[in-house]
Coordinates of C-alpha atoms in Angstrom, one line a residue:
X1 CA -29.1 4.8 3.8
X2 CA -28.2 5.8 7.5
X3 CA -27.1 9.5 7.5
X4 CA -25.7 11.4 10.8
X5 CA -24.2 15.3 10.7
X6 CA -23.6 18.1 12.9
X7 CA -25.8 21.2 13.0
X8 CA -25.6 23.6 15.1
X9 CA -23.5 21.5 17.4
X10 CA -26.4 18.8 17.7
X11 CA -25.6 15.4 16.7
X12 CA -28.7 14.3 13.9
X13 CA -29.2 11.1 12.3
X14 CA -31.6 10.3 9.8
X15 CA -32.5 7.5 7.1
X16 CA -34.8 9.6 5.1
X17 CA -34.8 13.5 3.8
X18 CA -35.5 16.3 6.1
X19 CA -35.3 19.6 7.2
X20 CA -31.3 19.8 6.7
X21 CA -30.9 17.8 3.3
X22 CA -32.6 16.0 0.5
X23 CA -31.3 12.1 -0.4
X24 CA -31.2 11.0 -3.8
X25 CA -30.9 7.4 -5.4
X26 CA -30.0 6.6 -8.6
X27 CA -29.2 2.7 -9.7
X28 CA -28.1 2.2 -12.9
X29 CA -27.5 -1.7 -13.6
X30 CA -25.2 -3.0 -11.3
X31 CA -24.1 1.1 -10.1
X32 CA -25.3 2.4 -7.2
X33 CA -25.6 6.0 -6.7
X34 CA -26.6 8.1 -3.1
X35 CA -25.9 12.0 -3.0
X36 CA -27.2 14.4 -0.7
X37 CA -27.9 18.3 -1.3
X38 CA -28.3 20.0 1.2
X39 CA -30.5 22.8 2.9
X40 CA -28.1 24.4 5.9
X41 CA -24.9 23.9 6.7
X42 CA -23.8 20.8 8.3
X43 CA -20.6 18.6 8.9
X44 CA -21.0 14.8 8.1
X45 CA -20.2 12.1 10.5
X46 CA -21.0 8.5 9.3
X47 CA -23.0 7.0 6.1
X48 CA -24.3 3.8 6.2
X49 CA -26.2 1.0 4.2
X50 CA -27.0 -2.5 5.1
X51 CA -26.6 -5.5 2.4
X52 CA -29.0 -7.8 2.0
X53 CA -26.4 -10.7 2.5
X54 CA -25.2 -12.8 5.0
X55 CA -21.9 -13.5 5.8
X56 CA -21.5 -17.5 6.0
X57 CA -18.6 -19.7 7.6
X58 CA -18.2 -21.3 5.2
X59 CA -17.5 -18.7 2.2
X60 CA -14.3 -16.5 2.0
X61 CA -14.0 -12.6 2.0
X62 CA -11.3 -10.5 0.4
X63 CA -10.6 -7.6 2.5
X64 CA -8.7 -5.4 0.9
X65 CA -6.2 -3.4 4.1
X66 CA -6.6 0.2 4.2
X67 CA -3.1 0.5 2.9
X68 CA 0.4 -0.8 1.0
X69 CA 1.1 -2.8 4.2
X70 CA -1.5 -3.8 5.3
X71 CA -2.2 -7.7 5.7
X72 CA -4.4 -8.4 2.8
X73 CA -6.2 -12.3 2.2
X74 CA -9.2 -14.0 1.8
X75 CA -10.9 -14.5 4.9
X76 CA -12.8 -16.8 6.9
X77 CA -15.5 -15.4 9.0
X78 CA -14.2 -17.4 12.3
X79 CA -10.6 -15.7 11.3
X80 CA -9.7 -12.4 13.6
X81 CA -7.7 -8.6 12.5
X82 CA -4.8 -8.1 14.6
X83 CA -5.9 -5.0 16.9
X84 CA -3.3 -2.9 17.9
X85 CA -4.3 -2.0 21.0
X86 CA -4.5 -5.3 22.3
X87 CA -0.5 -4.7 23.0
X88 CA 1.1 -3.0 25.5
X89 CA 0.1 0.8 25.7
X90 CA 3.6 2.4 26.6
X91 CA 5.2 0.1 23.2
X92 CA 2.2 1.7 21.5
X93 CA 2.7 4.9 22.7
X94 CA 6.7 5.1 22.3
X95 CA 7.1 3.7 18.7
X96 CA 3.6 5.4 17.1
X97 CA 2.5 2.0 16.4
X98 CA -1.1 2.8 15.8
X99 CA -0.6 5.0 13.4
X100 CA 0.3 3.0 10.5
X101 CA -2.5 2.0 9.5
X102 CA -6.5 2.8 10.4
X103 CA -6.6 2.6 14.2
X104 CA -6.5 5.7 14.9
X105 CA -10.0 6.4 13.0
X106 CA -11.5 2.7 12.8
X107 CA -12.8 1.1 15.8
X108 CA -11.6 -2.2 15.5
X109 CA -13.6 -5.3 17.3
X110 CA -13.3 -9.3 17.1
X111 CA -17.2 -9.2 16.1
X112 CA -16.0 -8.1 12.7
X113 CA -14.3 -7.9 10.1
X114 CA -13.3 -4.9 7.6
X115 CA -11.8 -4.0 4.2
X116 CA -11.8 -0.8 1.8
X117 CA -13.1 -0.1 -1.4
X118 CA -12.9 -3.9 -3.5
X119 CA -14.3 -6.7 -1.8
X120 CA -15.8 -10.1 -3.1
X121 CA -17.2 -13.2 -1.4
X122 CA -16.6 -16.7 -3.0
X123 CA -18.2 -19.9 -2.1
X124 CA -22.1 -19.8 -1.2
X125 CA -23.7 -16.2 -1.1
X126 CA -20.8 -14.7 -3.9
X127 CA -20.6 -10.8 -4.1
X128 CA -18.2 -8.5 -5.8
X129 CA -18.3 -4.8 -5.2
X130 CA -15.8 -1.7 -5.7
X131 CA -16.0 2.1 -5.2
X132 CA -16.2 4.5 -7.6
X133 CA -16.8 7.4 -5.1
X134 CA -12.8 7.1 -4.4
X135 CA -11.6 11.3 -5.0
X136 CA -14.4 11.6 -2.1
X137 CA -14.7 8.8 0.4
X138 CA -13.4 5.3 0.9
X139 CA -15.9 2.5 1.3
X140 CA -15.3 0.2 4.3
X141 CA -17.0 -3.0 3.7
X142 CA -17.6 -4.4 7.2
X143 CA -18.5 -8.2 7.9
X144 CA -21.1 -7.9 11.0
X145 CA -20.4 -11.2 12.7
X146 CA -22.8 -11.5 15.6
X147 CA -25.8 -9.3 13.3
X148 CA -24.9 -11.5 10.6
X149 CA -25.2 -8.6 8.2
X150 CA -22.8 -7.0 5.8
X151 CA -22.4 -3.4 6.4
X152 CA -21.4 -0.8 4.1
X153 CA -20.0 2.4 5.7
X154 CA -18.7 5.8 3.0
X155 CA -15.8 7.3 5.0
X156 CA -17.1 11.1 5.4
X157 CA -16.4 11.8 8.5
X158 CA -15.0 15.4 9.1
X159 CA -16.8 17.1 5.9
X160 CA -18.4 20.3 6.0
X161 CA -20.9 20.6 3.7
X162 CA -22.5 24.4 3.0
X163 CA -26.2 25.1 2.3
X164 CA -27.1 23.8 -1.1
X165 CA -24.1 22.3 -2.0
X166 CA -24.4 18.9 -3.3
X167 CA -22.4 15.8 -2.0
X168 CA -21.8 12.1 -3.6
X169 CA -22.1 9.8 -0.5
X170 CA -22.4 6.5 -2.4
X171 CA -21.3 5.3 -5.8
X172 CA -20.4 1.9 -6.0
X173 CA -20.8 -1.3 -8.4
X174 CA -22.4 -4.1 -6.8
X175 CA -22.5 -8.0 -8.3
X176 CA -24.3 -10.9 -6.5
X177 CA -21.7 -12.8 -8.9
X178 CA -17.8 -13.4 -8.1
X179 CA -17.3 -13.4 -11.9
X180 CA -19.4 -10.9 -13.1
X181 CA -18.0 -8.5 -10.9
X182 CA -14.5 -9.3 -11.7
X183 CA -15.2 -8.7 -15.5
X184 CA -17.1 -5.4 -14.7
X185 CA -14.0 -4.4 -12.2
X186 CA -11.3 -5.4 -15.6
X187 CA -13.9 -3.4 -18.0
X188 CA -13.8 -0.4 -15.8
X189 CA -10.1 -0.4 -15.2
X190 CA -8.6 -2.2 -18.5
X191 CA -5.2 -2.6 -19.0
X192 CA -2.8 -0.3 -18.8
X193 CA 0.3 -2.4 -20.8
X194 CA 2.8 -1.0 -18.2
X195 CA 6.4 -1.9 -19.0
X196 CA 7.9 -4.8 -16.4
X197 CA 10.3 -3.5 -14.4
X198 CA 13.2 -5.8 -13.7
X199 CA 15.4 -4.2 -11.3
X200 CA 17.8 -3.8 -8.3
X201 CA 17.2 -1.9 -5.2
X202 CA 20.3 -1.1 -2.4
X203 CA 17.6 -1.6 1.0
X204 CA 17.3 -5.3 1.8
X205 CA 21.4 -6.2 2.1
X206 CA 22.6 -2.8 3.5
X207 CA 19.4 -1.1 4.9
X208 CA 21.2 2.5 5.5
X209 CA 24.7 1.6 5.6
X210 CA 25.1 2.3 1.8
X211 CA 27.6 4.4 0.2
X212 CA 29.6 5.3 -3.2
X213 CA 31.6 2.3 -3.1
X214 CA 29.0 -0.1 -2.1
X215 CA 26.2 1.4 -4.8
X216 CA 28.7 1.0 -7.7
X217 CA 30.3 -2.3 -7.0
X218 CA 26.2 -3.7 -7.2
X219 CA 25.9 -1.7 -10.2
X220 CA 28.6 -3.0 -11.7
X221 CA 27.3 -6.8 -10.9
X222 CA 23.8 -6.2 -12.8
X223 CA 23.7 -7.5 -16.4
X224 CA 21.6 -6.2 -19.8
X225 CA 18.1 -8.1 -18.4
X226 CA 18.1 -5.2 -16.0
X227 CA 16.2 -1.9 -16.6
X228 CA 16.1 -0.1 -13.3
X229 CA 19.3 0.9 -10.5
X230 CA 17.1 2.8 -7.7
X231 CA 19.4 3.9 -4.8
X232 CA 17.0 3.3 -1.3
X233 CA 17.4 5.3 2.1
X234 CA 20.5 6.0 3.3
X235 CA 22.1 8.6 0.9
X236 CA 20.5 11.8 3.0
X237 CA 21.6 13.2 6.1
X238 CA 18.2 12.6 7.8
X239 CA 14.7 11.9 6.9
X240 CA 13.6 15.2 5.9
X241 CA 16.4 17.1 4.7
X242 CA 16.7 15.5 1.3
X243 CA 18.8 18.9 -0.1
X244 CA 21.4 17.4 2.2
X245 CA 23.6 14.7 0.7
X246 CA 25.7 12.7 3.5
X247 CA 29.1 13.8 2.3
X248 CA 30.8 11.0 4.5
X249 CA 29.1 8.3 2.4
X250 CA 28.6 9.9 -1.3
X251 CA 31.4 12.5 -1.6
X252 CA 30.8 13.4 -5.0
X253 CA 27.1 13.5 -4.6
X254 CA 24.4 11.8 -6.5
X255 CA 24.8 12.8 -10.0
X256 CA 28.1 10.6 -11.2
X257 CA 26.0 7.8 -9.6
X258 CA 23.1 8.6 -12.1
X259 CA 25.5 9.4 -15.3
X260 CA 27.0 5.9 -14.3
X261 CA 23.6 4.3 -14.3
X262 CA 22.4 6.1 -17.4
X263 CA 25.6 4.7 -19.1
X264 CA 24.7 0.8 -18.5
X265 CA 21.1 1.9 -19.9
X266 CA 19.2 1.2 -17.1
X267 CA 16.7 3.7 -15.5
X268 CA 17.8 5.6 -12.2
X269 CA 16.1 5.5 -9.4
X270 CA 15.8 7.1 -6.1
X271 CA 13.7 6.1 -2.7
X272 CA 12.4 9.7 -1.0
X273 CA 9.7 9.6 1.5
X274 CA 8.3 13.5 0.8
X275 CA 6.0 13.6 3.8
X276 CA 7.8 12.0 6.4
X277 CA 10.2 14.7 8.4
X278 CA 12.2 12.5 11.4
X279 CA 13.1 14.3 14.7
X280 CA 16.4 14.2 14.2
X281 CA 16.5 16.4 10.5
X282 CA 17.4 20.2 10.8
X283 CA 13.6 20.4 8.7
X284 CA 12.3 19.1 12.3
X285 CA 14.3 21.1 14.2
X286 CA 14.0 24.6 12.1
X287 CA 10.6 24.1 10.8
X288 CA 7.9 23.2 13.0
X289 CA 5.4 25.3 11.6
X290 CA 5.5 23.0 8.5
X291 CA 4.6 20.0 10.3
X292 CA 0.9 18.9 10.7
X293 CA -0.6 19.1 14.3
X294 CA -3.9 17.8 16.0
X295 CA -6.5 19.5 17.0
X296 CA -4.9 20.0 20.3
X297 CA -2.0 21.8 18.7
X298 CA 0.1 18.2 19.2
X299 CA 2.6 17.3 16.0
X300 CA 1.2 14.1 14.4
X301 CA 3.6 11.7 14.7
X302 CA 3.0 9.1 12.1
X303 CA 5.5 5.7 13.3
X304 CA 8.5 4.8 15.2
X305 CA 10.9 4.6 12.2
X306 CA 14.7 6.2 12.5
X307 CA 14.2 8.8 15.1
X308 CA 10.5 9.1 15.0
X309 CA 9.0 10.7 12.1
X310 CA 6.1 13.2 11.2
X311 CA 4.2 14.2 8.9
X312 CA 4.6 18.1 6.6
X313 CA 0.9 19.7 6.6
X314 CA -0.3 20.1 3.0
X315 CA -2.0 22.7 4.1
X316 CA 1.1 25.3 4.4
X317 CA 2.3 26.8 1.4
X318 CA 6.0 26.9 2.6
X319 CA 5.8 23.3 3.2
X320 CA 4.1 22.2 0.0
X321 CA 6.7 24.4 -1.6
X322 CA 9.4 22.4 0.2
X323 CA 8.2 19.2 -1.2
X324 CA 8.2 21.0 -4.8
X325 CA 11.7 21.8 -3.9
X326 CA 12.6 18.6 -3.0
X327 CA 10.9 16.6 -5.3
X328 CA 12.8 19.1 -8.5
X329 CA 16.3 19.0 -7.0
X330 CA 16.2 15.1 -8.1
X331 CA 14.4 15.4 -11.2
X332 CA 17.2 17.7 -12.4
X333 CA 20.3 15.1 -11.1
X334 CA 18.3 13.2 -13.4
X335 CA 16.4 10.4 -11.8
X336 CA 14.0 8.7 -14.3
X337 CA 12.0 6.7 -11.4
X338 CA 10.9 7.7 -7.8
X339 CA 9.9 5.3 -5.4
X340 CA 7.5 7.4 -2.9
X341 CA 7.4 5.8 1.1
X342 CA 5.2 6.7 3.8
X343 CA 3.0 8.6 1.9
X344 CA -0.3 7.3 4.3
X345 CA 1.2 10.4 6.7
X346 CA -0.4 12.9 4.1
X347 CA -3.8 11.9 6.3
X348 CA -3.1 10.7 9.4
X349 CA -5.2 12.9 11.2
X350 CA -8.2 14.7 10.3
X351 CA -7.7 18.1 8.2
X352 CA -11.0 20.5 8.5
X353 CA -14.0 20.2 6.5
X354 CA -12.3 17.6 3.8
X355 CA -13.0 13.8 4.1
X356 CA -9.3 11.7 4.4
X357 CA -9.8 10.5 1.0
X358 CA -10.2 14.0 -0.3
X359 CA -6.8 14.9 1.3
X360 CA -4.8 12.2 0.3
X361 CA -6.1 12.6 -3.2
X362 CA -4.9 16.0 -2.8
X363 CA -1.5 14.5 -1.7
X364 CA -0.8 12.1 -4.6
X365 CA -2.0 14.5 -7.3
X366 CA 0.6 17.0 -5.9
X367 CA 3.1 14.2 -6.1
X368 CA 2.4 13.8 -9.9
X369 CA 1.9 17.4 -10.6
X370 CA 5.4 18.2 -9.5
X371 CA 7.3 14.9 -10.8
X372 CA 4.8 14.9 -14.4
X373 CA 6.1 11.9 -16.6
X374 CA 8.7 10.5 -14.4
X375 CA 8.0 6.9 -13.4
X376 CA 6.4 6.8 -9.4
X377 CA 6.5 3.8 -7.4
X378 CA 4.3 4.5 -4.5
X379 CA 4.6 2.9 -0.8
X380 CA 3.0 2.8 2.3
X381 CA 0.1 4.3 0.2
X382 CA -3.9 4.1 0.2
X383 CA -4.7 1.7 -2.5
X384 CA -7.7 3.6 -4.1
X385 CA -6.3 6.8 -4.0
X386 CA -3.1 5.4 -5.9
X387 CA -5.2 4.9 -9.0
X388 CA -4.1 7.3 -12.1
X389 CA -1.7 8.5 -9.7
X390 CA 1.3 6.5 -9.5
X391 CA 2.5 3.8 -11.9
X392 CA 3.5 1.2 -9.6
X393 CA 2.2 0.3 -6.4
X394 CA 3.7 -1.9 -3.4
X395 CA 1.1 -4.0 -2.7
X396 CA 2.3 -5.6 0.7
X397 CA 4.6 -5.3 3.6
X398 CA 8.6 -4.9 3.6
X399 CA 10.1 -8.3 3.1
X400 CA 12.0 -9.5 6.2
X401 CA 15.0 -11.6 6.3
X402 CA 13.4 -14.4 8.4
X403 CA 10.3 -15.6 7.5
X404 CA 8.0 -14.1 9.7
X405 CA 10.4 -11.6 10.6
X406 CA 11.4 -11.7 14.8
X407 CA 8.6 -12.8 17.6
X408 CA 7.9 -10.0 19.6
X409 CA 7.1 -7.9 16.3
X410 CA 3.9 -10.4 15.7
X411 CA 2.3 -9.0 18.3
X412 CA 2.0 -5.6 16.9
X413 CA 0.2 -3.3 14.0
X414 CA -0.8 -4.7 10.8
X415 CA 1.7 -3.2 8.4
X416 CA 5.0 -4.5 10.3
X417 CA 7.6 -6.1 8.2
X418 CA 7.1 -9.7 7.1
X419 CA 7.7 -12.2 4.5
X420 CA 4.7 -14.1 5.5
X421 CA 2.2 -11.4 5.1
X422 CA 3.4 -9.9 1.8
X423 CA 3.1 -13.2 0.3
X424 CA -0.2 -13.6 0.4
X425 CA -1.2 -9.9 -0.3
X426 CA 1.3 -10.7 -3.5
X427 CA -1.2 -13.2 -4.6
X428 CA -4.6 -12.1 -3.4
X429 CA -4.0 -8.0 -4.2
X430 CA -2.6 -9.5 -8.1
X431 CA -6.5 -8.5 -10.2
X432 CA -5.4 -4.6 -9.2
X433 CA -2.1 -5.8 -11.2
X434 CA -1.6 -3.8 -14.5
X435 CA -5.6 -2.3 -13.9
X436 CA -5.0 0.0 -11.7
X437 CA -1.4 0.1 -11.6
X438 CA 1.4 -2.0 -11.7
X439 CA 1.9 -4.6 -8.4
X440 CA 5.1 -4.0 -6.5
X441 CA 5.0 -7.4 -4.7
X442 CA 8.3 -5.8 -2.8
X443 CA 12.2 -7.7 -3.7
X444 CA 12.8 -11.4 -3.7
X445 CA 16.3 -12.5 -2.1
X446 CA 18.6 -15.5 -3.3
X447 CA 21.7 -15.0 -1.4
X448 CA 22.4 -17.4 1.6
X449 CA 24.6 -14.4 3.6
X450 CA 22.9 -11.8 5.9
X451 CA 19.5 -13.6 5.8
X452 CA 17.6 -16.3 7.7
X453 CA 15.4 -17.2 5.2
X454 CA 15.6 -20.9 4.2
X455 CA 16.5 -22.2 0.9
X456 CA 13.1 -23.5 -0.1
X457 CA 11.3 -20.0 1.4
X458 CA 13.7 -18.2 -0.8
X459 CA 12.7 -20.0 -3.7
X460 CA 8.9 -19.9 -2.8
X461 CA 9.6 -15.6 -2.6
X462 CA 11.1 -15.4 -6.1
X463 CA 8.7 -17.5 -7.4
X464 CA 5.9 -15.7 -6.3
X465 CA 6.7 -12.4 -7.1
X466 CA 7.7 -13.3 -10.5
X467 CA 4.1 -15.0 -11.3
X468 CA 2.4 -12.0 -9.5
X469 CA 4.2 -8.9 -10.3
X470 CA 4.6 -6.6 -12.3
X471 CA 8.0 -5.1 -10.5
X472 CA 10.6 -7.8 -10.2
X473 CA 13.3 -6.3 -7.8
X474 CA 16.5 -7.3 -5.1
X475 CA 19.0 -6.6 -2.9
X476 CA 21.6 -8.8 -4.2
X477 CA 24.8 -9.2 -5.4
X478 CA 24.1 -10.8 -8.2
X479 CA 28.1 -11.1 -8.9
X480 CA 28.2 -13.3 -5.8
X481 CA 25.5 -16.0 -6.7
X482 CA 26.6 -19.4 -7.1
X483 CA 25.6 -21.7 -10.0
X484 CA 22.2 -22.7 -9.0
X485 CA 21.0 -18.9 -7.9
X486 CA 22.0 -18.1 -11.0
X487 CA 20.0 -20.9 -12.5
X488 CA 17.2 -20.0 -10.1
X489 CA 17.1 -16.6 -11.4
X490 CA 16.5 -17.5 -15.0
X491 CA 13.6 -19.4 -14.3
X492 CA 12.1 -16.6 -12.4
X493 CA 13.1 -14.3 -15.5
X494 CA 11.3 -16.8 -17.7
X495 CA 7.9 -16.6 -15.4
X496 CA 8.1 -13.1 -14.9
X497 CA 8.4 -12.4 -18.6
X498 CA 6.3 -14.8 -20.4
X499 CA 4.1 -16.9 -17.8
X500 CA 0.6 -16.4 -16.6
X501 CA -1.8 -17.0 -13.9
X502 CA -4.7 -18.9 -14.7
X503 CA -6.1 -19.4 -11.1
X504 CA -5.2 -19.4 -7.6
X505 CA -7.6 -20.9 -5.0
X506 CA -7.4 -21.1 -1.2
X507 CA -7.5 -24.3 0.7
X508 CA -7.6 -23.5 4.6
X509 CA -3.1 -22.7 5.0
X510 CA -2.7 -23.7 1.6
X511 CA -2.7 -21.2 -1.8
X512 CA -3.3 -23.6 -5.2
X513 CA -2.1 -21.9 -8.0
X514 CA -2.1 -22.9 -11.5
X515 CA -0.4 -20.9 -13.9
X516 CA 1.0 -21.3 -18.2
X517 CA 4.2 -21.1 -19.9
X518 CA 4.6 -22.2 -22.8
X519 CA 0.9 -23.8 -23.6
X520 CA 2.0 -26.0 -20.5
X521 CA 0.3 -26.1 -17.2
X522 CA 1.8 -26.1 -13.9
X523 CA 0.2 -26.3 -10.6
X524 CA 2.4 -25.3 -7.0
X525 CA 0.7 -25.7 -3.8
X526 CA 2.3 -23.0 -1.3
X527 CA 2.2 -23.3 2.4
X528 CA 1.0 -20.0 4.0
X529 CA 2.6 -20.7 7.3
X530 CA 5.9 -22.4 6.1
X531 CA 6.8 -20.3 3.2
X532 CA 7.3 -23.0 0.8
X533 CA 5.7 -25.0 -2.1
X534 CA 4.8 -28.4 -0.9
X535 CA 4.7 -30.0 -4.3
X536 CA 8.2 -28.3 -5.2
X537 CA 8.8 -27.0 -8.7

């Protein structure tokens, strides 16, 4: 291992114990263990270890993105990461763009390539490996292209460590076999047997333009296969001041709409992004001192979205308290199930002496501390850290109404909107699904008004996330489908509830994926960059 710390303000780096700390290995099997005690008091930078693989051309590499959003595949070693900063610096600057992922802490490079905490190789040299070191620091698994090396890198940067206090650096599984690994990973995190959700949610037809009349007419569309109503952005005032209602739009407030829900027995549910504080909110405006700055004394602003957003500091008591607050008032109007957004802004930037893993474990165990046995959907979130935390997980990028959602946004950050990219981190992120938590693979659409997507793209979506989820959700008015979305539908019901992957397989743009229902076999051959089976259904 390749160590480096601060003591003393002098930059050390070392591969072996010294003066400052002692390094201890422990393997176990296929478990690798590194932890450090140390002998004065020094702040970690970097943590290294080289494997003794590799990387070929012709193999492929899961690289799991360092959150929700973030485009997630199998890759080929001559493929490139989009880097944000390739794009024009005043768009960066203006809309946060970098911050939505890890550019602000990972230098990014077209001589590698980089993913977090569960990786495998298939093809020639196979590996599987996943961190178990994930309350203290997330493993980046870098692909060295030009050293030809696999590189694996703990996360610690920022942690103070006191004289003889002891530190896990490194504790990971490690499988020179694609299947072994994957059998370890399924032992480790068995299944959970979470309920399916089948459910409707108000964002993709009306965005923020919801109100009363518009929540209840969709409401009143839904039929008995349903169990979940979850009302999305666009009840609040702003971003941030989730006490305040919009009277304009719900003027009897929120808790007739639950009562009504309750009544057609489905679960109620309720989008709230409890980090996330836009500049516009009276909590901006009223309450700076709750918001998280740099080290400069700079508010962190954490993405472009509404008015601009940033993040509360977990570190003040009156804004953790706030969150409480927050988080209570809707338990107590009765909402069974809380979809959580934006939650990467709990550690954006660096808090003192804590690794960002540490923090944003911090975050998410606050989140189901205060909301206990109520159902959490979490978005925008850290994979790892999601683990025994939330229920449900969004495992890829908003769904847009056109395919690849419009041109000028493929130019920027990783986690942008698009149909194209949650797709395939639908299918490739679908082993976490129902091991560590449930797979969100985001809604599928059926409608042909207010969207661009094609027929044959629409039915590829619903199809998808039916095979591969856990969460089946839309936008729709379902009152308003016509004969053959209705049709549609069922079929996707069917899969959903009673079919079952057997094996997906990349073939350069295409995904091969064979699945059962019914003791029958069925194989679909999906076009990544069309959106659509090319063998039908």
């Amino acid at each position: 291992m390749n160590i480096s710390y601060i003591k003393n303000e002098k930059v050390i780096a070392t591969s072996a114990s010294n003066d400052d700390l002692e390094i201890f290995e422990v393997n176990n099997s296929n478990r690798y263990t590194i932890k450090i005690k140390t002998k004065e008091n020094i702040k970690l930078i970097d943590a290294s270890i080289s494997v003794d693989t590799a990387p070929s051309k012709q193999d492929l590499y899961f690289l799991n993105g360092y959150q929700s959003w973030t485009d997630t595949k199998e890759f080929s070693l001559n493929e490139k990461e989009k880097n944000i900063y390739h794009s024009p610096r005043f768009v960066i600057n203006k809309f946060a763009m970098d911050k939505y992922g890890d550019a602000t802490f990972y230098k990014y490079s077209n001589r590698k390539l980089h993913g977090y905490d569960i990786f495998y190789a298939k093809g020639k040299n196979e590996l599987f490996i996943y961190n178990m070191n994930y309350k203290n620091a997330y493993l980046i698994i870098e692909l060295l292209k030009n050293k030809k090396t696999i590189n694996l890198v703990s996360d610690v940067k920022g942690l103070l460590l006191k004289k003889d206090e002891e530190f896990v650096v490194f504790d990971y599984f490690f499988f020179n076999d694609y299947k072994k690994g994957l059998d370890s990973f399924n032992k480790t995190f068995p299944i959970k047997n979470l309920e399916k959700i089948f459910g409707y949610t108000s964002w993709y037809n009306y965005y923020q333009d919801i109100n009363e009349e518009i929540i209840l007419r969709d409401l009143n569309a839904l039929d008995k296969r349903f169990n979940l109503f979850q009302i999305d952005d666009g009840f609040e005032t702003f971003v941030g001041d989730w006490l305040d209602i919009d009277k304009k739009k719900f003027p009897n407030g929120l808790k007739p709409i639950v009562d009504e829900i309750h009544k057609h027995g489905y679960k109620a549910g309720i989008w709230l992004a409890p980090f996330a504080v836009e500049e516009k909110s009276e909590t901006y405006k009223n309450h700076k001192p709750w918001l998280k700055k740099d080290k400069s004394g700079n508010l962190v602003k954490c993405g472009g979205n509404w008015s601009g957003f940033y993040a509360l500091d977990l570190d003040n008591d009156e804004a953790v308290n706030y969150i409480r607050k927050c988080l209570t008032y809707y338990m107590e109007l009765g909402f069974d199930f809380f979809k959580l957004d934006f939650l990467y802004a709990s550690a954006l930037f660096e808090y003192d002496s804590r690794t960002r893993c540490m923090v944003q474990d911090k975050a998410y165990s606050l989140l189901r501390d205060i909301l206990k046995d109520k159902i959490i959907l979490g978005c925008g979130a850290n994979i790892i850290n999601s683990i025994d935390k939330f229920d449900y997980l969004r495992v890829g990028p908003d769904v847009s109404l056109e395919f690849d959602d419009v041109w000028f946004m493929r130019f920027f950050h990783r986690e942008r909107i698009s149909t194209k990219n949650t797709l395939q981190n639908t299918i490739y992120r679908s082993f976490f699904n129902d091991h560590l938590f449930g797979n969100d693979p985001d809604v599928f659409l059926l409608r042909d008004d207010n969207i661009k997507l094609n027929y044959e793209q629409r039915i590829a979506l619903t199809t998808i996330n039916a095979l591969f989820g856990h969460v089946l959700m839309t936008s729709d008015n379902i009152a308003n489908y016509k004969e053959n979305e209705k049709k549609i539908l069922d079929e996707a019901l069917n899969l959903f509830t009673n079919a079952k992957v057997l094996e997906f397989k990349r073939k350069k743009k295409y995904i091969e994926i064979i699945y059962e229902l019914n003791d029958v076999k069925t194989q679909l051959t999906y076009d990544t960059k069309k959106g659509v089976f090319i063998n039908g259904r």
